[in-house]
Coordinates of C-alpha atoms and ligand atoms in Angstrom, one line a residue:
M1 CA -11.9 29.8 14.1
V2 CA -12.5 32.0 11.1
L3 CA -16.3 31.6 11.7
M4 CA -16.0 32.5 15.4
M5 CA -13.5 35.6 14.7
V6 CA -15.5 37.5 12.4
P7 CA -19.2 37.9 14.4
L8 CA -16.2 38.5 17.9
V9 CA -14.6 41.6 15.3
G10 CA -18.2 42.7 14.1
S11 CA -19.7 43.3 17.7
V12 CA -16.9 45.6 19.3
S13 CA -15.4 47.7 16.0
V14 CA -17.4 50.6 17.1
S15 CA -16.1 50.6 20.5
E16 CA -13.0 52.7 20.8
V17 CA -10.3 50.2 22.3
L18 CA -10.4 49.3 18.4
V19 CA -10.2 52.5 17.0
A20 CA -6.7 52.2 19.6
L21 CA -5.8 48.7 18.5
T22 CA -6.3 49.7 14.3
T23 CA -4.6 52.7 15.0
A24 CA -1.8 50.4 16.6
C25 CA -2.0 47.2 14.6
L26 CA -1.3 49.5 11.3
V27 CA 0.7 50.6 12.4
Y28 CA 2.3 47.8 13.7
L29 CA 2.4 46.3 10.2
L30 CA 4.0 48.9 8.6
V31 CA 7.3 49.3 10.8
R32 CA 7.4 45.6 10.5
Y33 CA 7.0 44.7 6.7
F34 CA 9.3 48.1 5.8
S35 CA 11.8 46.7 8.5
A36 CA 11.7 43.1 7.8
E37 CA 15.1 42.9 6.0
L38 CA 15.2 39.9 3.0
P39 CA 18.6 37.8 3.0
E40 CA 20.0 38.0 -0.6
G41 CA 18.9 35.2 -2.8
L42 CA 15.5 34.6 -1.3
R43 CA 12.2 36.2 -2.3
R44 CA 9.2 37.8 -0.1
L45 CA 6.0 35.1 0.7
P46 CA 3.3 35.7 -2.0
G47 CA -0.7 35.8 -0.2
P48 CA -3.6 37.8 -0.7
R49 CA -3.6 41.6 0.3
A50 CA -4.4 41.7 4.9
L51 CA -6.9 44.2 5.6
P52 CA -6.6 45.6 9.1
I53 CA -6.6 43.8 11.8
I54 CA -8.9 41.3 10.6
G55 CA -5.8 40.3 7.8
N56 CA -7.5 37.5 5.6
V57 CA -10.0 35.6 7.5
L58 CA -12.6 37.0 5.0
E59 CA -11.2 34.5 2.4
V60 CA -9.9 31.7 4.3
G61 CA -13.4 31.9 5.1
G62 CA -15.2 28.9 7.1
R63 CA -13.8 25.5 5.5
P64 CA -9.9 26.8 5.6
Y65 CA -9.1 24.0 3.6
L66 CA -10.7 24.8 1.1
S67 CA -9.7 28.1 0.4
L68 CA -5.7 27.3 1.1
T69 CA -6.7 25.1 -1.8
A70 CA -8.4 27.2 -3.9
M71 CA -5.3 29.7 -3.3
R72 CA -2.5 27.7 -3.5
K73 CA -3.7 27.7 -7.3
R74 CA -2.5 31.0 -7.2
Y75 CA -0.2 31.4 -4.9
G76 CA 2.1 28.5 -5.5
D77 CA 3.2 25.7 -2.9
V78 CA 4.3 27.9 0.1
F79 CA 2.3 31.6 0.7
Q80 CA 1.2 33.4 3.8
I81 CA -1.5 34.7 4.6
Q82 CA -2.0 37.0 7.7
L83 CA -4.8 35.5 10.2
G84 CA -5.9 38.9 12.7
M85 CA -2.2 40.7 13.6
R86 CA 0.1 36.1 13.3
P87 CA 1.6 35.6 9.6
V88 CA 0.8 32.4 9.0
V89 CA 3.2 30.5 6.0
V90 CA 0.4 27.4 4.5
L91 CA 2.7 24.5 2.9
S92 CA 0.5 22.6 0.6
G93 CA 2.1 19.7 -1.9
L94 CA 3.4 16.7 -1.3
E95 CA 6.8 17.1 -1.9
T96 CA 7.2 20.2 -0.6
V97 CA 5.2 19.1 2.9
R98 CA 8.2 16.4 2.8
Q99 CA 11.1 19.2 2.5
A100 CA 10.0 20.8 5.2
L101 CA 9.1 18.7 7.1
V102 CA 11.7 16.1 6.6
R103 CA 14.5 17.6 4.3
Q104 CA 14.5 21.0 7.2
G105 CA 12.6 19.1 9.5
E106 CA 14.8 20.3 11.6
E107 CA 13.7 23.8 11.7
F108 CA 9.9 22.7 10.8
S109 CA 8.9 21.0 14.1
S110 CA 8.5 23.4 17.0
R111 CA 4.6 25.0 17.7
P112 CA 3.6 27.6 18.0
D113 CA 2.5 30.3 21.0
L114 CA -0.8 30.5 20.1
Y115 CA -3.5 31.5 23.1
S116 CA -5.6 28.8 23.2
F117 CA -2.6 26.3 23.4
R118 CA -2.2 27.4 27.2
F119 CA -5.5 25.4 29.0
I120 CA -4.2 22.4 26.7
N121 CA -3.1 20.0 29.9
E122 CA -2.5 23.0 31.5
G123 CA 0.0 23.9 28.7
K124 CA 2.1 21.0 29.1
S125 CA 1.2 18.9 26.8
L126 CA 3.6 17.6 25.1
T127 CA 1.4 17.7 21.7
F128 CA 0.7 21.1 22.0
S129 CA 3.3 22.9 24.0
T130 CA 6.0 24.6 23.2
D131 CA 8.7 22.7 24.8
G132 CA 12.2 22.9 23.6
A133 CA 13.6 20.3 21.2
G134 CA 14.9 18.9 24.0
V135 CA 12.6 18.4 26.5
W136 CA 9.8 17.7 23.8
R137 CA 11.8 14.6 22.7
A138 CA 12.6 13.2 25.2
R139 CA 8.9 13.3 26.2
R140 CA 8.0 12.0 23.3
K141 CA 10.2 8.6 23.3
L142 CA 8.8 7.7 25.9
A143 CA 5.2 8.8 25.3
Y144 CA 6.1 6.7 22.0
N145 CA 8.2 3.9 24.2
A146 CA 5.3 3.5 26.7
L147 CA 2.6 2.7 23.7
R148 CA 4.5 0.2 21.6
S149 CA 4.8 -2.2 25.2
F150 CA 2.3 -1.9 26.6
S151 CA 0.1 -2.4 22.4
T152 CA 2.9 -5.4 21.9
L153 CA 1.9 -7.6 25.6
K154 CA 1.0 -10.5 25.4
G155 CA -2.9 -11.3 25.0
T156 CA -4.3 -12.1 28.3
T157 CA -5.3 -15.9 26.5
P158 CA -3.3 -17.5 23.8
E159 CA -5.1 -16.7 21.3
Y160 CA -5.0 -13.0 21.1
S161 CA -1.8 -11.7 19.2
C162 CA -0.9 -9.1 21.1
M163 CA -3.0 -6.7 24.3
L164 CA -3.4 -4.5 21.6
E165 CA -5.7 -6.9 20.3
E166 CA -7.3 -8.6 22.7
H167 CA -8.4 -4.9 23.5
I168 CA -9.9 -4.2 20.3
C169 CA -11.8 -7.6 19.4
K170 CA -13.6 -7.4 23.0
E171 CA -14.5 -3.9 22.2
A172 CA -15.4 -5.0 19.2
A173 CA -17.8 -8.0 19.4
D174 CA -19.6 -5.8 22.8
L175 CA -19.7 -3.0 20.2
I176 CA -21.9 -4.8 17.5
Q177 CA -24.1 -6.4 21.1
Q178 CA -24.4 -2.5 21.5
L179 CA -25.2 -1.5 18.7
H180 CA -27.9 -5.2 18.3
G181 CA -29.4 -3.3 21.8
V182 CA -30.3 -0.6 20.4
M183 CA -31.5 -1.3 17.4
E184 CA -33.4 -3.8 19.2
A185 CA -35.5 -0.9 21.5
D186 CA -34.6 2.0 18.7
G187 CA -34.5 1.0 15.6
N188 CA -31.7 2.8 14.8
F189 CA -28.1 4.8 16.3
D190 CA -25.9 7.6 16.1
P191 CA -22.6 5.4 14.8
Y192 CA -20.4 8.0 16.3
R193 CA -21.5 8.0 19.9
H194 CA -21.2 4.6 20.0
I195 CA -18.5 4.1 18.2
V196 CA -16.2 6.3 20.5
V197 CA -16.9 4.4 23.7
S198 CA -15.8 1.4 22.6
V199 CA -12.6 2.8 20.8
A200 CA -12.0 5.0 24.2
N201 CA -12.5 1.8 26.5
V202 CA -9.1 0.4 24.3
I203 CA -7.1 3.4 24.5
C204 CA -8.5 3.1 28.1
G205 CA -7.3 -0.7 28.7
M206 CA -3.8 0.6 28.2
C207 CA -3.6 4.2 29.7
F208 CA -5.7 3.4 32.6
G209 CA -6.2 -0.6 32.5
R210 CA -10.0 -0.1 32.6
R211 CA -12.8 -0.3 30.7
Y212 CA -16.3 1.7 30.9
N213 CA -19.8 0.3 30.7
H214 CA -21.6 2.3 27.4
N215 CA -24.0 3.9 29.2
D216 CA -20.9 5.3 31.6
Q217 CA -21.9 8.8 31.8
E218 CA -19.0 9.8 33.2
L219 CA -16.9 9.0 30.1
V220 CA -19.6 9.5 27.1
G221 CA -19.7 13.0 28.3
L222 CA -16.1 13.5 27.8
V223 CA -15.0 11.4 25.2
T224 CA -18.7 13.4 23.1
L225 CA -17.2 16.7 23.8
S226 CA -14.3 16.5 21.1
H227 CA -16.8 19.1 19.0
E228 CA -15.8 22.1 21.5
F229 CA -12.1 20.6 21.9
G230 CA -11.5 20.8 18.0
E231 CA -13.9 24.0 17.3
V232 CA -10.7 26.2 19.2
A233 CA -8.4 23.4 18.5
S234 CA -8.3 23.3 14.7
N235 CA -6.1 26.9 14.0
G236 CA -7.3 27.9 16.9
N237 CA -9.2 31.1 18.2
P238 CA -9.3 34.8 17.4
A239 CA -7.8 35.6 20.5
D240 CA -4.7 33.5 19.3
F241 CA -4.4 36.1 16.4
I242 CA -5.2 39.3 18.0
P243 CA -4.4 39.0 21.2
A244 CA -6.2 41.9 22.6
L245 CA -9.0 39.4 22.1
R246 CA -8.3 38.1 24.7
F247 CA -9.8 40.4 27.6
L248 CA -13.3 39.8 25.3
P249 CA -15.8 37.0 26.9
S250 CA -15.7 34.3 23.9
K251 CA -17.8 32.1 24.4
A252 CA -15.9 29.2 22.2
M253 CA -13.0 30.0 24.2
K254 CA -15.0 29.5 27.9
R255 CA -16.4 26.0 26.6
F256 CA -12.8 24.9 25.3
V257 CA -11.1 26.6 28.9
D258 CA -14.1 24.3 30.2
V259 CA -13.5 20.8 28.2
N260 CA -9.9 20.6 29.0
I261 CA -10.3 21.3 32.9
R262 CA -13.3 18.4 32.6
F263 CA -11.3 16.5 30.9
I264 CA -8.0 16.9 33.0
T265 CA -10.2 16.0 36.1
F266 CA -10.9 12.8 34.7
V267 CA -7.6 11.7 34.2
Q268 CA -6.0 14.0 37.4
K269 CA -8.6 11.5 39.4
I270 CA -7.4 8.3 37.5
V271 CA -3.5 9.3 37.8
S272 CA -4.3 9.5 41.9
E273 CA -5.4 6.6 41.8
H274 CA -2.7 5.3 40.9
Y275 CA 0.0 6.6 42.4
A276 CA -2.2 5.4 45.8
S277 CA -1.9 2.1 44.4
F278 CA 0.9 1.8 42.9
D279 CA 3.9 -1.5 43.0
K280 CA 7.0 -0.6 41.1
D281 CA 7.0 -5.0 41.3
N282 CA 3.9 -5.1 38.8
I283 CA 3.3 -2.0 36.8
R284 CA 0.0 -2.5 35.6
D285 CA -0.8 -0.1 32.8
I286 CA 1.5 2.7 30.6
T287 CA 0.5 5.4 34.0
D288 CA 2.2 2.8 35.9
S289 CA 4.6 2.6 33.5
L290 CA 5.2 6.2 33.5
I291 CA 4.9 6.9 37.9
N292 CA 7.5 4.2 37.5
H293 CA 9.9 6.3 35.5
C294 CA 9.8 9.7 37.0
E295 CA 11.1 7.0 40.6
D296 CA 13.2 5.2 38.4
R297 CA 14.7 7.8 36.8
K298 CA 15.1 9.9 40.9
L299 CA 18.0 7.5 40.7
D300 CA 19.8 8.4 37.4
E301 CA 22.2 10.8 38.4
N302 CA 23.5 11.1 35.2
S303 CA 20.2 12.3 33.1
N304 CA 20.8 15.4 31.8
I305 CA 17.8 16.4 30.0
Q306 CA 15.5 17.2 33.3
V307 CA 11.5 16.9 32.7
S308 CA 9.1 17.6 35.6
D309 CA 7.5 14.5 37.0
E310 CA 3.7 16.2 36.5
K311 CA 4.8 16.0 32.5
I312 CA 6.5 12.5 32.5
V313 CA 2.9 11.3 34.3
G314 CA 0.8 13.8 31.6
I315 CA 1.9 12.2 28.9
V316 CA -0.9 10.2 29.9
N317 CA -3.2 13.4 28.6
D318 CA -2.2 13.3 25.4
L319 CA -2.1 9.5 24.7
F320 CA -5.3 9.0 26.0
G321 CA -6.9 12.6 24.2
A322 CA -5.1 12.2 21.1
G323 CA -6.1 8.1 20.9
F324 CA -10.5 8.4 21.1
D325 CA -11.7 10.7 19.1
T326 CA -8.7 10.6 15.3
V327 CA -9.9 6.8 15.6
A328 CA -13.2 7.2 15.9
T329 CA -13.6 9.9 12.9
A330 CA -11.9 7.2 10.9
L331 CA -14.1 4.3 11.7
S332 CA -17.2 6.9 11.7
W333 CA -16.1 7.5 7.9
S334 CA -16.2 4.1 6.9
V335 CA -19.4 3.1 8.3
M336 CA -20.7 6.3 6.8
Y337 CA -19.0 5.6 3.4
M338 CA -20.4 2.0 3.2
V339 CA -24.0 3.0 3.8
A340 CA -23.6 5.7 0.5
Y341 CA -21.6 2.7 -1.5
P342 CA -24.2 -0.2 -0.7
E343 CA -22.3 -2.1 -3.4
L344 CA -18.8 -1.8 -1.7
Q345 CA -19.8 -2.7 1.5
E346 CA -21.2 -6.0 -0.5
R347 CA -17.8 -6.5 -1.8
L348 CA -16.3 -6.2 1.5
H349 CA -18.5 -8.8 3.7
Q350 CA -17.7 -10.6 0.4
E351 CA -13.9 -10.5 0.7
L352 CA -13.9 -11.4 4.6
K353 CA -16.4 -14.4 3.8
R354 CA -13.7 -16.3 1.3
K355 CA -10.3 -14.6 2.6
V356 CA -11.4 -15.4 6.7
D357 CA -14.8 -16.7 7.1
L358 CA -17.9 -15.9 9.0
D359 CA -17.2 -17.7 11.8
R360 CA -14.1 -17.9 13.1
T361 CA -13.0 -13.4 14.7
P362 CA -11.3 -11.8 11.8
R363 CA -6.8 -10.9 13.6
L364 CA -5.1 -8.3 13.1
S365 CA -2.7 -10.9 10.6
D366 CA -5.7 -11.1 8.7
K367 CA -4.7 -7.6 6.8
Q368 CA -2.6 -9.2 4.5
H369 CA -5.2 -11.0 2.5
L370 CA -8.1 -8.3 3.1
P371 CA -6.3 -6.2 0.0
F372 CA -9.5 -4.9 -1.2
L373 CA -10.7 -4.0 2.6
E374 CA -6.8 -2.4 3.2
A375 CA -7.9 0.3 -0.4
F376 CA -11.1 1.2 1.6
I377 CA -9.3 2.8 4.5
L378 CA -7.6 3.9 2.4
E379 CA -10.0 6.2 0.2
S380 CA -12.1 7.2 3.4
F381 CA -8.9 9.0 4.9
R382 CA -7.6 10.1 1.3
H383 CA -11.4 11.3 0.3
S384 CA -13.0 12.7 4.5
S385 CA -9.2 13.2 4.6
F386 CA -11.2 14.2 8.5
L387 CA -7.4 16.1 9.4
P388 CA -7.3 18.2 7.1
F389 CA -4.4 20.8 9.3
T390 CA -1.7 18.7 11.1
I391 CA -1.4 20.7 14.6
P392 CA 0.3 24.3 13.6
H393 CA 4.0 24.2 13.1
C394 CA 6.2 26.5 14.1
T395 CA 9.7 28.1 12.5
S396 CA 12.6 27.2 15.4
K397 CA 14.6 29.5 12.8
D398 CA 14.6 31.3 10.1
T399 CA 14.9 29.6 7.0
S400 CA 14.1 29.3 3.4
L401 CA 11.4 26.7 0.8
N402 CA 11.3 26.9 -2.4
G403 CA 13.4 30.4 -2.2
Y404 CA 11.0 32.5 0.0
F405 CA 12.6 34.2 3.0
I406 CA 10.3 32.6 6.3
P407 CA 11.4 34.0 9.3
K408 CA 11.9 32.4 13.1
D409 CA 8.9 31.8 15.1
T410 CA 6.4 31.4 11.3
C411 CA 3.0 30.1 12.9
V412 CA 3.1 27.3 10.3
F413 CA 0.1 25.4 8.5
I414 CA -0.1 22.5 6.8
N415 CA -2.1 21.4 4.1
Q416 CA -3.1 18.0 4.7
W417 CA -6.4 18.1 3.1
Q418 CA -4.5 19.4 -0.3
I419 CA -2.0 16.9 -0.6
N420 CA -4.8 14.4 -0.7
H421 CA -7.0 15.9 -3.3
D422 CA -4.4 17.2 -5.3
P423 CA -5.3 16.9 -9.2
E424 CA -1.2 16.3 -10.0
Q425 CA -1.8 13.5 -7.9
W426 CA -5.4 11.7 -7.8
T427 CA -7.4 10.6 -11.0
D428 CA -10.6 12.9 -9.9
P429 CA -9.8 13.0 -6.0
S430 CA -13.8 13.7 -5.8
S431 CA -14.5 10.1 -6.5
F432 CA -15.0 7.9 -3.9
N433 CA -13.2 4.9 -5.4
P434 CA -11.1 2.2 -3.1
D435 CA -10.1 0.7 -6.5
R436 CA -7.5 4.1 -7.3
F437 CA -5.0 1.5 -4.3
L438 CA -5.7 -2.1 -6.1
S439 CA -4.1 -3.9 -9.0
A440 CA -5.8 -4.1 -11.8
D441 CA -6.9 -8.0 -10.7
G442 CA -7.5 -6.8 -7.3
T443 CA -5.1 -8.9 -5.6
E444 CA -2.4 -6.2 -4.0
V445 CA -2.4 -2.5 -2.7
N446 CA -0.4 -0.3 -4.1
K447 CA 1.9 1.1 -1.4
L448 CA 3.3 3.5 -3.1
L449 CA -0.3 5.1 -3.9
G450 CA -1.5 4.5 -0.7
E451 CA 1.7 6.2 0.9
K452 CA 0.7 9.4 -0.1
V453 CA -2.1 9.1 1.7
M454 CA -1.1 12.3 4.0
M455 CA -3.8 11.7 7.4
F456 CA -0.6 11.4 10.0
G457 CA 1.7 14.8 9.7
M458 CA 5.2 13.6 8.4
G459 CA 9.4 14.1 9.5
K460 CA 9.6 14.9 13.5
R461 CA 6.0 15.2 14.8
R462 CA 5.0 12.2 12.3
C463 CA 1.7 10.7 15.1
I464 CA 2.8 7.9 17.5
G465 CA 0.1 6.3 17.3
E466 CA 0.0 5.9 13.8
V467 CA 0.3 2.4 14.4
I468 CA -2.2 1.9 16.6
A469 CA -4.5 3.8 15.2
R470 CA -4.1 2.2 11.8
N471 CA -3.9 -1.2 13.9
E472 CA -8.0 0.0 15.1
V473 CA -9.0 1.0 12.2
F474 CA -8.7 -2.3 10.1
L475 CA -9.5 -4.9 12.7
F476 CA -12.8 -3.0 14.1
L477 CA -13.7 -3.0 10.5
A478 CA -12.8 -6.5 10.3
I479 CA -15.0 -7.3 12.8
L480 CA -18.2 -5.0 11.9
V481 CA -18.4 -6.3 8.7
Q482 CA -17.9 -9.4 8.9
K483 CA -21.0 -8.9 11.8
L484 CA -23.4 -6.3 10.6
Q485 CA -25.0 -4.6 7.6
F486 CA -24.9 -0.9 7.8
L487 CA -27.9 0.5 5.8
A488 CA -29.2 4.3 5.7
L489 CA -32.7 5.0 7.0
P490 CA -35.4 4.9 4.2
G491 CA -35.8 9.1 3.5
Q492 CA -32.5 10.0 5.6
P493 CA -29.6 9.8 2.9
V494 CA -26.3 10.2 3.3
D495 CA -24.6 13.6 3.8
L496 CA -20.5 13.7 3.3
T497 CA -20.3 17.3 4.0
P498 CA -17.1 16.9 6.0
E499 CA -18.2 19.6 9.4
Y500 CA -14.9 22.2 9.8
G501 CA -12.7 21.0 13.1
L502 CA -9.2 20.1 14.5
T503 CA -11.3 16.4 13.5
M504 CA -14.3 16.7 10.5
K505 CA -16.7 14.5 11.1
H506 CA -20.0 14.1 8.6
K507 CA -22.8 14.8 9.6
R508 CA -24.4 13.8 13.0
C509 CA -27.1 11.4 12.1
H510 CA -29.1 8.1 12.4
I511 CA -28.5 4.7 10.6
K512 CA -29.3 0.9 11.3
A513 CA -28.0 -1.6 11.1
I514 CA -29.0 -5.9 10.6
V515 CA -26.8 -8.5 12.6
R516 CA -26.2 -10.6 9.9
T517 CA -26.7 -14.2 9.5
R518 CA -25.3 -18.0 7.9
D519 CA -28.0 -17.5 5.8
D520 CA -28.6 -14.3 4.2
Q521 CA -24.6 -14.2 3.0
Ligands
LIG601 C1 -6.7 7.4 12.8 C2 -6.2 8.1 13.9 C3 -5.2 9.3 13.9 C4 -4.4 10.4 13.1 C5 -5.0 10.1 11.8 C6 -3.9 10.8 13.0 C7 -3.3 12.0 12.9 C8 -2.4 12.4 13.5 C9 -1.7 14.5 13.6 C10 -2.9 15.1 12.2 C11 -0.5 14.1 14.3 C12 -0.1 16.3 13.9 C13 0.8 15.7 13.5 C14 1.8 17.1 12.6 O1 1.5 17.9 14.2 O2 2.4 17.6 12.2 C15 -0.6 14.3 14.8 C16 -0.1 13.6 16.1 C17 -0.2 13.6 17.6 N1 -0.9 12.0 17.1 FE1 -2.0 10.8 16.0 N2 -3.0 10.2 14.9 C18 -4.0 9.6 14.8 C19 -4.6 9.0 16.0 C20 -3.5 9.1 17.4 C21 -3.4 7.5 18.1 C22 -4.8 6.5 18.8 C23 -3.3 7.9 19.3 C24 -2.2 7.7 20.6 C25 -2.8 6.9 21.6 C26 -2.2 10.3 18.5 C27 -1.2 9.7 19.4 C28 -0.6 11.6 18.4 C29 0.1 11.7 19.3 C30 1.1 12.1 20.8 C31 0.7 13.2 18.6 C32 1.4 14.7 18.8 C33 3.5 14.3 18.4 C34 4.6 15.3 18.6 O3 3.7 16.8 18.4 O4 5.2 15.3 18.2 N3 -2.3 9.8 17.7 N4 -1.5 13.0 14.8

């Protein structure tokens, strides 16, 4: 957002429109500053001094997770910046964030009315929209129950403990075939490009009861567009913070709108097909179960929260959207860490060999016997912190935190990256060291420490796909580590610098994989 805002501001600084705007903003800020009353006993939020119109955009820069972490050292766990004309409160520190999102959860669990969020799922997103508490809660419960039922459903054969396990095992086996094929054809591959299709197939299986070929242009085109989405959705776009800018052309915003239209068109086509073939006695997937809920609800005259059919069936957009890029990014980072640290990759393989054997496919139940893999995943989450901020929150009423007054409707950023790299919590936070999560003899994972890694948010808005996501990352990785060895290409060192976005990716690159045979174990 910040990167996009700077050139835009520069290109129109000479126009009359902005001169008028500057004056209006200055007046607005001055009036706001002097008129804001402070309740007795509470302090004004600390924070850097803001420039007119652009606020603190220049200081925040292109890597807000780093600059806002640095500002926390100066201003503490709760401080305020100004993004354009919008004040934003930034929260850091595990205990402060827990206080806000859990103990004061009711006050901190709304979403801000950001212009760009209106284009996501046509403004009806469960995740991004400003639905009132009642509607949001009802939709969230529906989404949570649908996800739980369709992931824990019995597999089609007894060898699988549940449908989620079945989907993952089949997709992981197919991914290995794919990678083998690409290695034979090209000698290298882009890990994210292939992983994202396999992961998307797992969520497509649950949501739509179907899977796509790795070369299906419609799906591949869609799931590889997440960069365009994340660039704007990470923490808005310039027009979210300087309202007048929404009337000026913006390439990034246009791409963002286009991605959202493509996305919704893709899902709506599938939903229409589901309506056409819907059979109440044969609920095939999450889409069917949501359609069924609409039918049932029409019979229930006592339901007091009114949610439109569109908003109910539209939940499937959120589940599909949230379900592939996040997990694929997590897996892609894990693969890159294995490439960067071959000795850790070997330890992972040896653990699998000892605890699972190489002849049978790992299962979800193997998790408890693979502490090093669990520690490795925790460290990949912590170190990459690929979701550096939660989705922006907003205060639902005037409140206070750590003695500071925060007015109603204030946009709140939660800095997960800071929590995961806080030197007060983590020894040598910048080094990649899975052993930090293991007991001295390496046989047990320190669960308490593991819970301090913040990747899924906290409290009322905590991710509803967390269990599924953790299971997916574990099982995909276990199967990949068992069957493949990942390596850097000669002369191409691994670059683990994250590229900023809603989900931060490592630089797109090519690596190679060797299929492990019994002889070279
Ligand atoms: C490693 C993978 C994942 C990570 C790191 C992750 C992380 C997050 C985070 C940080 C939030 C925002 C929390 C907040 O605003 O405070 C979130 C929200 C959400 N996630 Fe996930 N997520 C992952 C996978 C999934 C999956 C697989 C699904 C569903 C299939 C999912 C569904 C959702 C939904 C629907 C929300 C919005 C909840 C709400 O606004 O009430 N996520 N997730």
